XYZ file of C-alpha atoms in Angstrom:
779
model
C 103.392 87.489 64.535
C 101.942 85.466 67.250
C 99.971 87.137 69.990
C 102.225 88.248 72.629
C 100.690 87.982 76.373
C 100.989 90.327 79.403
C 98.716 87.914 81.430
C 97.577 84.714 82.268
C 94.547 84.974 84.379
C 92.681 85.710 82.519
C 94.257 85.972 79.147
C 95.719 89.587 78.165
C 97.762 90.546 75.407
C 100.528 92.907 75.811
C 98.966 94.938 73.510
C 95.641 95.147 75.538
C 97.649 95.585 79.070
C 99.492 98.340 77.704
C 96.468 100.173 76.242
C 94.834 99.878 79.419
C 98.091 101.632 81.137
C 97.837 104.413 78.828
C 94.092 104.672 79.711
C 95.233 105.256 83.118
C 98.133 107.616 82.105
C 95.764 110.019 79.792
C 93.604 110.711 83.016
C 96.635 111.153 85.526
C 97.948 113.618 82.673
C 94.308 115.365 82.633
C 94.038 115.119 86.955
C 97.620 116.633 87.458
C 98.597 119.114 85.305
C 100.984 120.799 87.939
C 103.234 117.577 88.508
C 105.750 118.932 85.423
C 106.344 122.215 87.565
C 106.444 120.466 91.094
C 109.355 118.451 89.612
C 110.755 120.989 87.366
C 110.720 118.805 84.501
C 108.639 120.438 81.677
C 108.693 116.776 79.693
C 107.811 115.179 82.605
C 104.476 113.428 80.975
C 106.469 112.843 77.773
C 108.927 110.610 80.178
C 106.474 109.135 81.622
C 104.345 108.167 78.680
C 107.805 106.263 77.113
C 108.053 104.295 80.170
C 104.426 103.236 80.434
C 104.423 102.246 76.905
C 107.634 100.399 77.218
C 107.328 98.669 80.644
C 106.443 95.140 79.665
C 107.577 94.763 76.361
C 110.625 92.327 77.616
C 107.667 90.159 78.350
C 107.802 89.225 74.521
C 110.660 86.638 75.496
C 109.963 83.184 75.010
C 110.677 81.841 78.161
C 107.906 84.219 79.778
C 105.527 83.592 77.141
C 105.935 79.800 78.190
C 105.316 80.570 81.568
C 102.099 82.173 81.051
C 100.900 79.135 79.114
C 101.640 76.505 82.332
C 105.302 76.323 81.654
C 108.093 76.183 84.377
C 108.963 79.603 86.292
C 110.741 81.714 84.211
C 113.767 82.836 86.632
C 113.985 86.498 84.852
C 112.940 90.172 84.844
C 111.095 90.815 82.059
C 111.260 94.609 82.796
C 115.388 93.972 82.823
C 114.981 93.654 79.141
C 111.809 95.862 78.687
C 114.716 98.561 79.555
C 117.183 97.369 77.015
C 115.090 98.940 74.214
C 115.684 102.000 75.632
C 117.836 103.319 72.630
C 114.978 103.551 70.235
C 114.349 106.475 71.450
C 116.666 108.482 69.576
C 114.875 112.186 70.332
C 115.761 111.977 74.033
C 119.072 113.060 75.443
C 121.155 110.650 77.898
C 119.763 112.208 80.802
C 116.157 111.558 79.402
C 117.048 108.079 78.696
C 118.454 107.029 82.053
C 115.431 108.438 83.285
C 112.671 106.303 81.200
C 114.712 103.049 81.682
C 115.052 103.329 85.604
C 111.182 103.751 85.554
C 110.776 101.088 83.346
C 113.561 98.717 85.350
C 112.414 99.499 88.514
C 108.864 99.241 88.381
C 108.707 95.740 90.199
C 111.938 95.431 92.040
C 114.004 98.129 93.566
C 117.625 98.566 92.730
C 118.884 96.592 95.793
C 117.155 93.674 94.440
C 118.092 93.837 91.180
C 121.766 94.576 92.222
C 121.657 91.308 94.446
C 119.933 88.927 91.947
C 120.713 90.653 88.212
C 124.220 92.136 88.255
C 125.575 92.021 84.932
C 129.276 92.889 86.327
C 128.999 89.415 87.621
C 129.773 86.522 84.840
C 126.494 84.916 86.317
C 124.319 87.502 85.918
C 125.839 88.546 82.376
C 125.035 84.979 80.946
C 121.490 85.513 82.258
C 120.993 88.222 80.387
C 122.606 86.952 77.324
C 119.840 84.254 77.568
C 117.226 85.932 77.977
C 118.126 88.745 75.596
C 118.252 85.406 73.124
C 114.708 84.541 74.007
C 113.408 87.532 72.358
C 114.226 86.478 68.890
C 110.717 84.778 68.349
C 109.060 87.763 69.296
C 111.222 90.225 67.934
C 109.274 91.319 64.877
C 106.719 92.031 67.401
C 108.731 94.700 69.466
C 110.360 95.960 66.512
C 106.002 96.982 65.390
C 105.235 98.123 68.895
C 108.024 100.575 69.243
C 107.111 102.069 65.326
C 103.548 102.703 67.179
C 104.746 105.067 69.390
C 103.833 108.454 67.084
C 100.720 107.234 66.776
C 99.495 106.510 70.909
C 101.723 109.353 71.845
C 99.629 112.054 70.242
C 96.613 110.508 71.449
C 98.123 110.591 74.679
C 100.149 114.161 75.329
C 98.244 115.913 72.443
C 101.379 116.366 69.953
C 103.304 113.819 67.823
C 106.217 112.029 68.948
C 109.553 111.820 66.759
C 109.462 108.569 65.225
C 111.509 105.984 66.939
C 114.606 104.055 65.943
C 113.419 100.083 66.695
C 116.246 97.497 67.041
C 117.938 96.526 64.001
C 118.998 93.024 66.021
C 119.548 91.410 69.158
C 122.681 93.060 69.736
C 120.825 96.459 69.861
C 119.561 95.631 73.165
C 121.351 97.038 75.666
C 122.055 96.011 79.142
C 119.831 98.219 81.152
C 121.427 97.237 84.355
C 124.905 98.614 83.644
C 123.285 101.577 81.835
C 121.123 102.652 84.508
C 121.330 100.620 87.985
C 124.921 100.591 87.926
C 125.235 104.674 87.047
C 122.417 105.438 89.850
C 124.023 103.708 92.769
C 127.523 104.973 91.583
C 126.101 108.550 92.218
C 124.878 107.512 95.142
C 127.733 106.184 96.705
C 129.939 109.034 95.330
C 127.293 111.873 96.899
C 126.660 113.324 94.038
C 122.829 113.120 93.328
C 121.491 113.511 89.977
C 118.125 115.008 89.055
C 117.052 111.228 89.017
C 117.462 111.416 92.971
C 114.853 114.166 93.156
C 111.382 114.940 93.306
C 111.359 114.188 89.492
C 112.567 110.444 89.971
C 110.550 109.999 92.893
C 107.152 110.992 90.422
C 108.415 109.291 87.570
C 108.584 105.630 89.445
C 105.592 106.041 91.503
C 103.329 107.098 88.944
C 104.851 104.609 86.536
C 104.034 102.056 89.296
C 100.582 103.428 89.731
C 99.337 103.137 86.183
C 100.795 99.293 85.691
C 99.077 98.821 89.062
C 95.482 100.094 88.628
C 94.999 98.933 84.965
C 95.974 95.410 86.562
C 92.993 95.820 88.744
C 90.977 96.457 85.899
C 90.595 99.864 86.128
C 91.059 101.811 82.992
C 91.142 105.815 84.906
C 91.925 107.794 87.847
C 88.819 108.870 89.490
C 88.288 112.673 88.899
C 88.669 114.776 91.377
C 85.845 116.391 93.410
C 85.534 119.976 91.738
C 84.372 123.050 93.759
C 80.287 122.829 92.166
C 80.219 118.836 93.327
C 81.278 119.686 96.910
C 78.549 122.600 96.811
C 75.943 120.876 95.462
C 76.425 118.326 98.015
C 76.582 120.096 101.047
C 73.671 122.187 99.810
C 71.436 119.127 99.431
C 72.803 117.262 102.288
C 71.362 120.522 104.507
C 67.916 119.378 103.158
C 67.421 116.488 105.696
C 63.929 115.758 103.475
C 65.282 115.054 100.847
C 68.029 113.224 102.213
C 66.229 110.813 103.846
C 64.248 110.162 100.877
C 66.816 109.698 98.078
C 70.428 108.343 98.442
C 72.925 111.689 98.034
C 73.814 110.919 94.457
C 70.249 110.907 93.077
C 69.293 114.090 94.863
C 71.594 116.014 92.180
C 68.385 116.038 89.930
C 67.174 118.428 92.028
C 69.216 120.610 91.832
C 69.446 120.455 88.250
C 65.868 122.060 88.143
C 67.273 124.827 89.735
C 68.835 128.018 87.895
C 70.735 129.316 90.696
C 74.265 127.827 91.378
C 74.817 125.651 94.302
C 77.262 128.441 95.425
C 74.905 131.482 95.451
C 72.288 129.188 97.405
C 75.026 128.196 100.014
C 76.127 131.955 100.106
C 72.948 133.037 101.377
C 70.878 130.773 103.351
C 71.902 128.367 105.978
C 75.807 129.187 106.644
C 77.687 130.351 109.332
C 79.537 133.829 108.418
C 83.007 131.605 108.932
C 81.812 129.060 106.308
C 80.714 131.616 104.073
C 84.951 132.791 104.653
C 86.064 129.426 104.039
C 83.898 128.945 100.769
C 86.314 131.715 99.285
C 89.629 131.053 100.872
C 92.688 130.177 98.755
C 95.772 128.463 100.380
C 96.893 127.567 103.934
C 94.321 128.147 106.710
C 93.839 127.762 110.176
C 89.906 126.796 111.481
C 88.817 127.468 114.946
C 85.236 127.183 115.340
C 83.051 125.121 118.255
C 82.342 121.464 118.242
C 78.547 121.072 116.561
C 79.203 124.044 114.189
C 80.000 122.721 111.323
C 83.754 122.423 110.416
C 83.342 119.303 108.500
C 81.196 121.189 106.060
C 83.856 124.369 106.199
C 86.393 122.328 105.481
C 85.086 120.724 102.289
C 83.915 123.846 100.928
C 87.675 125.438 101.537
C 88.761 122.066 99.289
C 86.176 123.090 96.737
C 87.593 126.438 96.267
C 91.343 125.294 96.313
C 90.266 122.193 93.648
C 91.212 123.606 89.944
C 91.931 120.229 88.448
C 92.252 116.650 90.332
C 93.823 117.225 93.424
C 93.461 114.888 96.001
C 91.799 115.296 99.493
C 93.222 113.767 102.337
C 91.073 114.084 105.656
C 93.325 113.153 108.494
C 91.681 111.997 112.012
C 93.495 110.783 114.851
C 91.719 107.895 115.810
C 89.807 104.848 113.929
C 86.592 105.394 115.264
C 86.638 108.603 113.916
C 88.336 107.807 110.477
C 84.917 104.802 109.943
C 82.079 107.439 111.351
C 83.708 109.949 109.033
C 83.907 108.076 105.602
C 80.117 106.842 106.236
C 79.230 110.403 106.307
C 81.217 111.589 103.343
C 80.265 108.277 101.444
C 76.779 109.452 101.855
C 77.837 113.119 100.618
C 79.875 111.946 97.640
C 79.487 108.458 96.869
C 81.350 105.179 98.287
C 83.629 104.869 95.087
C 84.646 108.561 95.847
C 85.638 107.937 99.620
C 88.683 105.501 100.788
C 89.590 104.937 103.937
C 93.007 103.912 105.527
C 94.260 102.771 108.893
C 95.597 99.599 110.549
C 92.438 97.864 110.391
C 90.141 99.470 107.072
C 89.826 96.183 105.519
C 88.201 94.812 108.631
C 86.040 98.296 108.963
C 84.795 97.148 104.868
C 84.362 93.575 105.743
C 81.990 94.596 108.654
C 80.265 97.418 106.692
C 79.419 94.844 104.064
C 78.278 92.013 106.509
C 75.625 94.265 108.152
C 74.325 94.705 104.535
C 73.703 91.237 104.684
C 76.653 89.926 102.274
C 78.287 86.393 103.081
C 81.376 86.390 104.689
C 82.865 85.156 101.460
C 81.418 87.725 99.684
C 82.402 90.625 102.210
C 85.628 89.501 102.160
C 86.103 89.638 98.859
C 84.683 92.971 98.180
C 87.330 94.624 101.206
C 90.354 93.158 99.671
C 89.260 94.854 96.580
C 87.954 98.064 97.988
C 91.190 98.333 99.874
C 93.313 97.689 96.908
C 91.889 100.176 95.095
C 92.088 102.785 98.083
C 95.848 102.000 97.972
C 96.381 102.651 94.819
C 96.026 105.969 92.884
C 92.164 105.714 91.936
C 89.927 107.789 94.751
C 89.523 111.263 95.203
C 88.952 111.693 98.689
C 90.981 109.893 101.527
C 90.313 109.576 105.029
C 93.473 108.439 107.225
C 95.471 108.641 110.305
C 99.041 110.908 109.772
C 100.884 107.214 110.088
C 99.656 106.907 106.201
C 101.245 109.944 105.269
C 104.478 109.281 107.375
C 105.024 105.857 106.178
C 105.908 107.740 103.130
C 108.689 109.439 104.222
C 110.385 106.679 106.216
C 110.596 105.221 102.672
C 108.173 102.295 103.738
C 107.571 100.150 100.243
C 105.600 102.315 97.568
C 106.884 105.522 99.155
C 106.977 106.838 95.956
C 103.082 106.062 94.601
C 102.134 107.483 97.717
C 104.206 110.694 97.473
C 103.149 111.178 94.142
C 99.403 111.106 94.542
C 100.268 113.435 97.870
C 101.622 116.144 95.463
C 99.616 119.366 95.036
C 97.089 117.703 97.609
C 94.552 119.244 99.959
C 95.285 117.963 103.424
C 92.259 118.876 105.966
C 93.916 118.241 109.609
C 91.469 117.603 112.210
C 92.197 117.820 116.068
C 95.911 118.297 115.441
C 97.015 119.365 118.634
C 95.752 115.942 120.335
C 99.098 114.036 119.313
C 102.296 114.028 121.554
C 105.313 115.959 120.743
C 106.752 112.880 119.008
C 104.230 112.769 116.639
C 103.193 116.021 116.044
C 107.023 116.877 114.936
C 106.900 114.086 112.708
C 103.702 115.769 111.341
C 105.110 118.921 111.013
C 108.259 118.024 109.199
C 106.241 115.485 106.699
C 103.805 118.917 105.849
C 106.993 120.805 105.232
C 108.054 118.454 102.619
C 104.680 118.319 101.696
C 104.453 121.859 101.175
C 107.612 121.900 99.022
C 105.215 119.485 96.184
C 102.548 122.205 96.334
C 100.155 121.018 99.269
C 97.616 123.300 100.638
C 96.427 122.475 104.082
C 93.758 123.124 106.495
C 93.708 122.887 110.411
C 91.013 122.227 112.345
C 90.103 122.553 115.999
C 88.112 124.050 118.539
C 90.934 125.195 120.505
C 94.671 125.508 119.096
C 97.416 126.541 121.402
C 99.315 129.528 120.064
C 102.303 127.825 120.635
C 101.543 125.125 118.043
C 100.261 127.653 115.454
C 103.760 128.780 115.510
C 105.287 126.070 115.011
C 103.016 125.102 112.166
C 103.518 128.916 110.938
C 107.241 128.410 110.991
C 106.935 125.722 108.300
C 103.899 127.524 106.389
C 104.609 131.273 106.557
C 101.772 132.352 104.725
C 99.133 130.579 106.701
C 95.836 132.178 106.576
C 93.983 132.300 110.000
C 90.088 131.857 109.820
C 88.011 132.287 113.245
C 84.765 133.483 114.452
C 84.405 137.154 113.946
C 82.872 138.804 117.429
C 81.724 141.694 115.017
C 79.220 139.257 113.360
C 76.172 138.799 114.976
C 75.891 134.921 114.282
C 79.567 134.408 115.284
C 79.196 136.552 118.104
C 76.784 133.978 119.279
C 78.868 130.891 118.710
C 82.042 132.909 120.773
C 80.062 134.011 123.620
C 76.820 131.893 124.272
C 78.180 129.598 127.175
C 77.058 125.538 126.725
C 78.954 124.458 130.304
C 79.207 125.592 133.763
C 82.240 124.587 135.925
C 81.853 122.628 139.082
C 85.040 121.704 140.687
C 84.599 118.432 142.957
C 87.438 118.264 146.129
C 88.650 114.820 146.030
C 89.016 111.390 143.639
C 85.747 110.488 141.504
C 85.398 107.272 143.713
C 84.107 109.617 146.231
C 81.294 110.447 143.969
C 79.314 107.485 143.320
C 76.787 108.423 145.071
C 76.123 112.114 143.515
C 76.642 110.258 140.073
C 73.705 107.765 141.058
C 71.691 110.726 142.361
C 71.822 112.170 138.841
C 70.902 108.855 137.157
C 67.456 108.704 139.446
C 66.687 111.766 138.150
C 66.678 110.920 134.833
C 69.721 112.664 133.216
C 72.115 111.333 130.805
C 75.106 110.841 132.813
C 79.000 110.816 131.068
C 81.460 109.859 133.329
C 85.538 110.033 132.161
C 88.311 108.367 134.013
C 91.934 108.199 133.531
C 92.928 105.148 133.192
C 91.367 101.826 131.872
C 91.824 100.344 135.549
C 89.804 103.153 137.830
C 86.732 103.058 134.959
C 86.661 99.420 135.587
C 86.575 100.020 139.558
C 83.464 102.413 139.276
C 81.783 100.991 136.425
C 80.115 97.908 138.830
C 78.954 100.440 141.699
C 76.912 102.634 138.895
C 75.495 100.480 136.428
C 72.651 99.359 138.153
C 71.137 102.586 138.792
C 71.292 103.606 134.896
C 68.453 102.598 132.538
C 71.374 101.288 130.055
C 74.312 101.644 131.264
C 77.642 100.823 129.038
C 81.858 101.216 129.830
C 84.255 102.114 127.083
C 87.984 101.466 127.082
C 90.596 100.417 124.747
C 91.074 97.292 126.400
C 88.001 95.700 124.478
C 88.388 92.700 122.053
C 87.439 94.408 118.833
C 84.071 92.272 118.231
C 82.707 93.844 121.948
C 83.647 97.200 121.602
C 81.968 97.054 118.255
C 78.540 96.071 119.909
C 79.368 98.603 122.430
C 79.599 101.622 120.391
C 76.122 100.433 118.375
C 74.123 101.069 121.558
C 76.006 104.631 123.070
C 72.999 106.342 121.522
C 70.545 104.348 123.840
C 72.552 104.106 127.299
C 71.576 106.696 130.284
C 75.178 106.100 131.429
C 79.039 106.044 129.583
C 81.755 105.203 131.916
C 84.734 105.707 129.742
C 88.329 107.248 128.920
C 89.908 109.070 126.725
C 88.492 106.890 124.344
C 85.578 109.199 124.661
C 87.006 112.209 124.273
C 87.356 112.534 120.465
C 85.259 111.386 117.646
C 82.229 109.925 118.737
C 79.284 111.886 118.186
C 77.891 111.973 121.796
C 75.275 114.011 123.922
C 75.178 113.820 127.697
C 73.162 116.269 130.097
C 75.918 116.436 132.553
C 79.540 115.298 132.900
C 81.894 113.996 135.592
C 85.384 113.353 134.915
C 88.722 113.055 136.668
C 91.031 115.649 136.491
C 93.048 116.354 133.145
C 94.760 118.955 131.087
C 93.005 121.783 129.189
C 92.728 120.582 126.120
C 91.767 116.808 127.196
C 88.756 118.069 129.348
C 87.603 120.327 126.592
C 86.969 117.428 124.431
C 85.211 115.905 127.378
C 82.969 118.873 127.732
C 82.049 118.506 124.231
C 80.626 115.007 124.618
C 78.102 117.076 126.911
C 75.031 119.423 125.202
C 76.708 119.042 122.114
C 74.566 121.266 119.900
C 74.045 123.958 123.251
C 69.904 122.860 123.070
C 70.271 122.241 126.985
C 70.887 125.498 128.183
C 73.957 125.228 130.442
C 74.796 122.093 131.237
C 77.286 120.983 134.451
C 80.536 119.730 133.729
C 81.977 118.619 136.850
C 85.995 117.801 137.433
C 87.145 116.031 140.441
C 90.872 117.809 142.069
C 92.464 114.613 142.135
C 93.193 111.410 140.175
C 94.398 107.817 140.878
C 97.719 106.832 141.481
C 98.545 106.056 137.828
C 97.760 109.118 136.529
C 101.401 109.886 136.950
C 102.612 107.364 134.324
C 100.041 108.632 131.836
C 99.225 112.489 132.325
C 101.777 115.868 132.408
C 100.657 116.450 136.164
C 102.387 119.599 136.368
C 99.948 120.362 133.542
C 96.853 119.223 135.034
C 97.446 121.305 138.124
C 97.848 124.057 135.996
C 94.747 123.493 134.590
C 92.899 123.181 138.117
C 94.334 126.456 139.018
C 93.232 127.981 135.810
C 89.430 126.639 136.133
C 86.937 129.327 137.399
C 84.524 127.592 140.032
C 81.189 128.200 138.788
C 81.922 130.156 135.346
C 79.737 129.262 132.569
C 81.502 128.653 129.889
C 82.173 130.435 126.420
C 84.142 129.513 123.245
C 85.874 132.681 124.073
C 86.664 131.877 127.561
C 87.559 128.547 126.658
C 90.168 129.701 124.408
C 91.967 131.938 126.807
C 92.063 129.420 129.247
C 94.057 127.015 126.907
C 96.149 129.895 125.979
C 96.754 130.314 130.174
C 97.335 126.782 130.379
C 99.578 126.231 127.818
C 101.695 129.465 128.051
C 105.305 128.596 127.155
C 104.144 125.564 124.985
C 105.542 122.224 125.655
C 107.535 121.248 129.039
C 111.217 120.811 129.048
C 111.285 116.984 128.166
C 108.584 117.010 125.732
C 110.527 120.150 124.067
C 113.586 118.095 123.965
C 111.789 115.136 122.169
C 110.299 117.531 119.475
C 113.611 119.277 118.813
C 115.097 115.629 118.671
C 112.601 114.227 116.665
C 112.755 116.937 113.791
C 116.467 116.693 113.626
C 116.491 112.773 113.420
C 113.390 113.122 110.748
C 115.135 116.036 108.875
C 118.167 113.705 108.252
C 115.842 110.218 107.399
C 114.062 112.623 104.654
C 117.097 113.776 102.840
C 118.414 110.762 102.887
C 115.361 109.127 100.779
C 116.036 108.594 97.547
C 113.876 106.984 94.847
C 113.747 103.538 92.777
C 113.947 101.447 96.447
C 112.826 101.189 99.632
C 114.825 103.187 102.110
C 117.262 101.584 104.898
C 115.174 103.540 107.844
C 111.375 101.899 106.715
C 111.717 99.893 109.777
C 111.873 103.282 112.271
C 108.074 103.484 110.953
C 107.018 100.332 112.213
C 108.144 101.526 115.818
C 105.968 104.511 116.032
C 103.127 101.916 116.670
C 103.397 101.557 120.449
C 101.046 98.633 120.781
C 100.480 95.117 120.335
C 97.292 93.154 119.269
C 97.012 90.338 121.749
C 94.464 87.499 122.329
C 92.960 86.988 125.834
C 91.616 84.599 127.622
C 91.407 80.553 126.365
C 87.560 81.189 125.672
C 88.529 83.724 123.493
C 91.404 81.978 121.879
C 89.222 79.059 120.819
C 87.225 81.265 118.736
C 90.080 82.897 117.483
C 91.633 79.520 116.505
C 88.456 78.554 115.167
C 87.919 81.435 112.939
C 91.815 80.903 111.673
C 91.563 77.284 111.014
C 88.429 78.049 109.187
C 90.291 80.693 106.723
C 87.769 83.256 108.070
C 90.726 85.767 108.666
C 88.248 88.899 108.974
C 86.652 87.404 112.060
C 89.511 86.118 113.357
C 90.631 89.731 113.788
C 87.339 90.570 116.136
C 89.105 88.638 118.870
C 91.852 90.811 119.331
C 92.684 93.520 122.307
C 95.328 95.933 122.343
C 98.020 96.320 124.772
C 100.675 99.334 125.147
C 104.469 97.991 125.270
C 104.507 99.193 128.383
C 101.700 96.979 129.395
C 103.424 93.837 127.491
C 106.943 94.304 129.353
C 105.181 94.236 132.541
C 103.070 90.712 131.302
C 106.328 89.345 130.090
C 108.238 89.992 133.503
C 105.378 88.329 135.277
C 105.527 85.649 132.312
C 101.719 86.168 131.739
C 101.888 86.600 128.112
C 103.607 84.125 125.321
C 103.746 83.615 121.243
C 101.918 80.772 119.946
C 100.988 79.504 116.533
C 97.441 78.928 115.375
C 96.974 75.125 112.614
C 98.148 77.581 109.669
C 101.569 78.157 111.624
C 101.095 82.006 112.008
C 102.398 83.745 115.059
C 99.658 85.424 117.901
C 99.955 86.707 121.148
C 98.157 85.278 124.074
C 97.653 86.923 127.651
C 96.786 85.232 130.640
C 94.352 87.395 131.898
C 90.681 87.682 132.737
C 88.353 88.588 130.054
C 84.605 89.982 130.463
C 82.531 91.394 127.985
C 81.131 94.114 129.968
C 84.466 95.223 131.580
C 87.189 94.204 129.015
C 90.580 92.650 129.881
C 91.330 93.241 133.221
C 95.123 93.046 132.923
C 95.927 92.132 136.679
C 93.770 89.192 136.922
C 94.702 86.075 135.648
C 92.252 83.811 134.197
C 90.525 81.243 136.864
C 90.012 77.681 135.438
C 90.874 75.996 131.905
C 94.196 74.882 133.864
C 95.419 77.970 135.000
C 95.900 78.670 138.522
C 94.680 82.115 139.713
């Protein structure tokens, strides 16, 4: 028999590719033993094995083989022919045959495209199917022998012997799988009579069929093992030895532990951990964790994950901002090794690219590394992923590949850090997603320094068994964390612009000063009046191009003065001596306070809150909530963690305002409808709604930056081109459109980008209200 190929570049036989896919399958079965229980089908892995084993059998068609050898495009789908062999599995009942056939026939294309292009109820589709079945004759004996090997491979992959299949005796035994399963599935859907294949079972089957195929095709023969409890505890123990961590890479430090007789858990339990961290190390199930900034919540969350790990459960660390995700990925990569950590957000590939450039990779090698790395991260490969909630939500909107995403998340361990920062719309989506994931036996930990009670209640409504791990005032160490003040409230009557002299005085005395404004415009206005008084100053907000923001963030630990917006509230590991801030809601202020006297080693630091903001604040903030915050703040009081939580409850008594509550309720209802109508084996008709959640656009500002952007694009340095993007909200885009100051342009490759007619300054960022001067543009 001639060798049948599965791939051409480089050449790979069908047998080898199938073996690679089965190798991935074995690791899936080993790491996720709980999946049959979740989908309610005890023989789930047996059905998945059959699908993986048979998925590419149709590539034996002579037309497909000729294409691989350099011939013309084949014009048909091999998976339709592969599924046509389904009657060989005589031991399966009709329902199981349909399930396996459906996983096979849709492992590349969804049912909508199959119906549009390969519908065998139409004469053209029927003729094409028959023609391609005839093309199997040349390698028909190969396919028969391939099927006869099922019991041998089944025993290796499943641990028990499968019944002998009955391969087709002639080409006429190959069935029309489109009619057998796709047409049947569509009819059940249209008649509103969903089957078990329309449920979690079908989602898992297709998702993991695709995952096995894609991971094997990327050159990996197994899913990386989950982070075990002992592994996590070892790493945290060793990371606490800062001297050892500086001298050796994290993974080499395990040799130190091997020399000790005492397990890592015992050592951790008696040394160095706060009492609440020790409680997290023994807690199983869903939990809230409230603890002060800088007290080790990240370590505690990892200890929780380790204690809830019983196989290969994936860990998902969810953060609100890309800057925090990037910083966390570096931290956890030092803990666990880079190959175990994945990053998922809109600019994740660029983040990996820049990281490799900093390690002196050439731009070409860095770009290739970034593409390969992110390709694996998007697949079922890495055991710990750091991501935004949008990467979870996209699965429930039915975006392409959603079945694989949810199959990976089933049974997952989710750590939500700072969940309180999201608005009512996104919070409603997240809580509904959590509710559905809990049905897939996922477990959740929510971290924050402050949890408004109304938000706790909303989460408890979908996770009624959730525990509450906080600080215990009866314990001496916890009591110290709860009742040791770090900040003293000082209310300043008026606007922040009135206190420029006071800020300059603090700078001249040698203090490191943080100034936080509510709008980019206000921060751009006051920064020039302060920078000359500081020994190093920076402005940070969301309206810099990526290149300049990166440069600014690298220097933040060296500056005496930082003026910023809410960009400094979360995620940046900053530590200043004094704060001047415009008024904001209590939760935002607490985040700003957390960037001053972060570790509590500076005694009690002053945090000065102006009582009046700018006129533009009303467009971005709930003024009533700010008023309640100012009324609640005690002038001159030294704030403890205990008091901070009391203030949060006081301000948020009653929860959302009327407008927010309406948004929350409407989104919850509409998202429930979207999820309920989500059936596997194709994208959702609602998938485009996901992209409407992204409320900003990327623009190229000013002619000089546009020239650099176009040069990078022309040189095909696509990652470098990203460095010249700046973000605008959709509201700002609409304003500029009304002023005819934003337009779509095309680069030399014909790709579109938004250009903004506005002045850009490397130190101040995009000055959106100022038109560019010169370069042919009239001011």
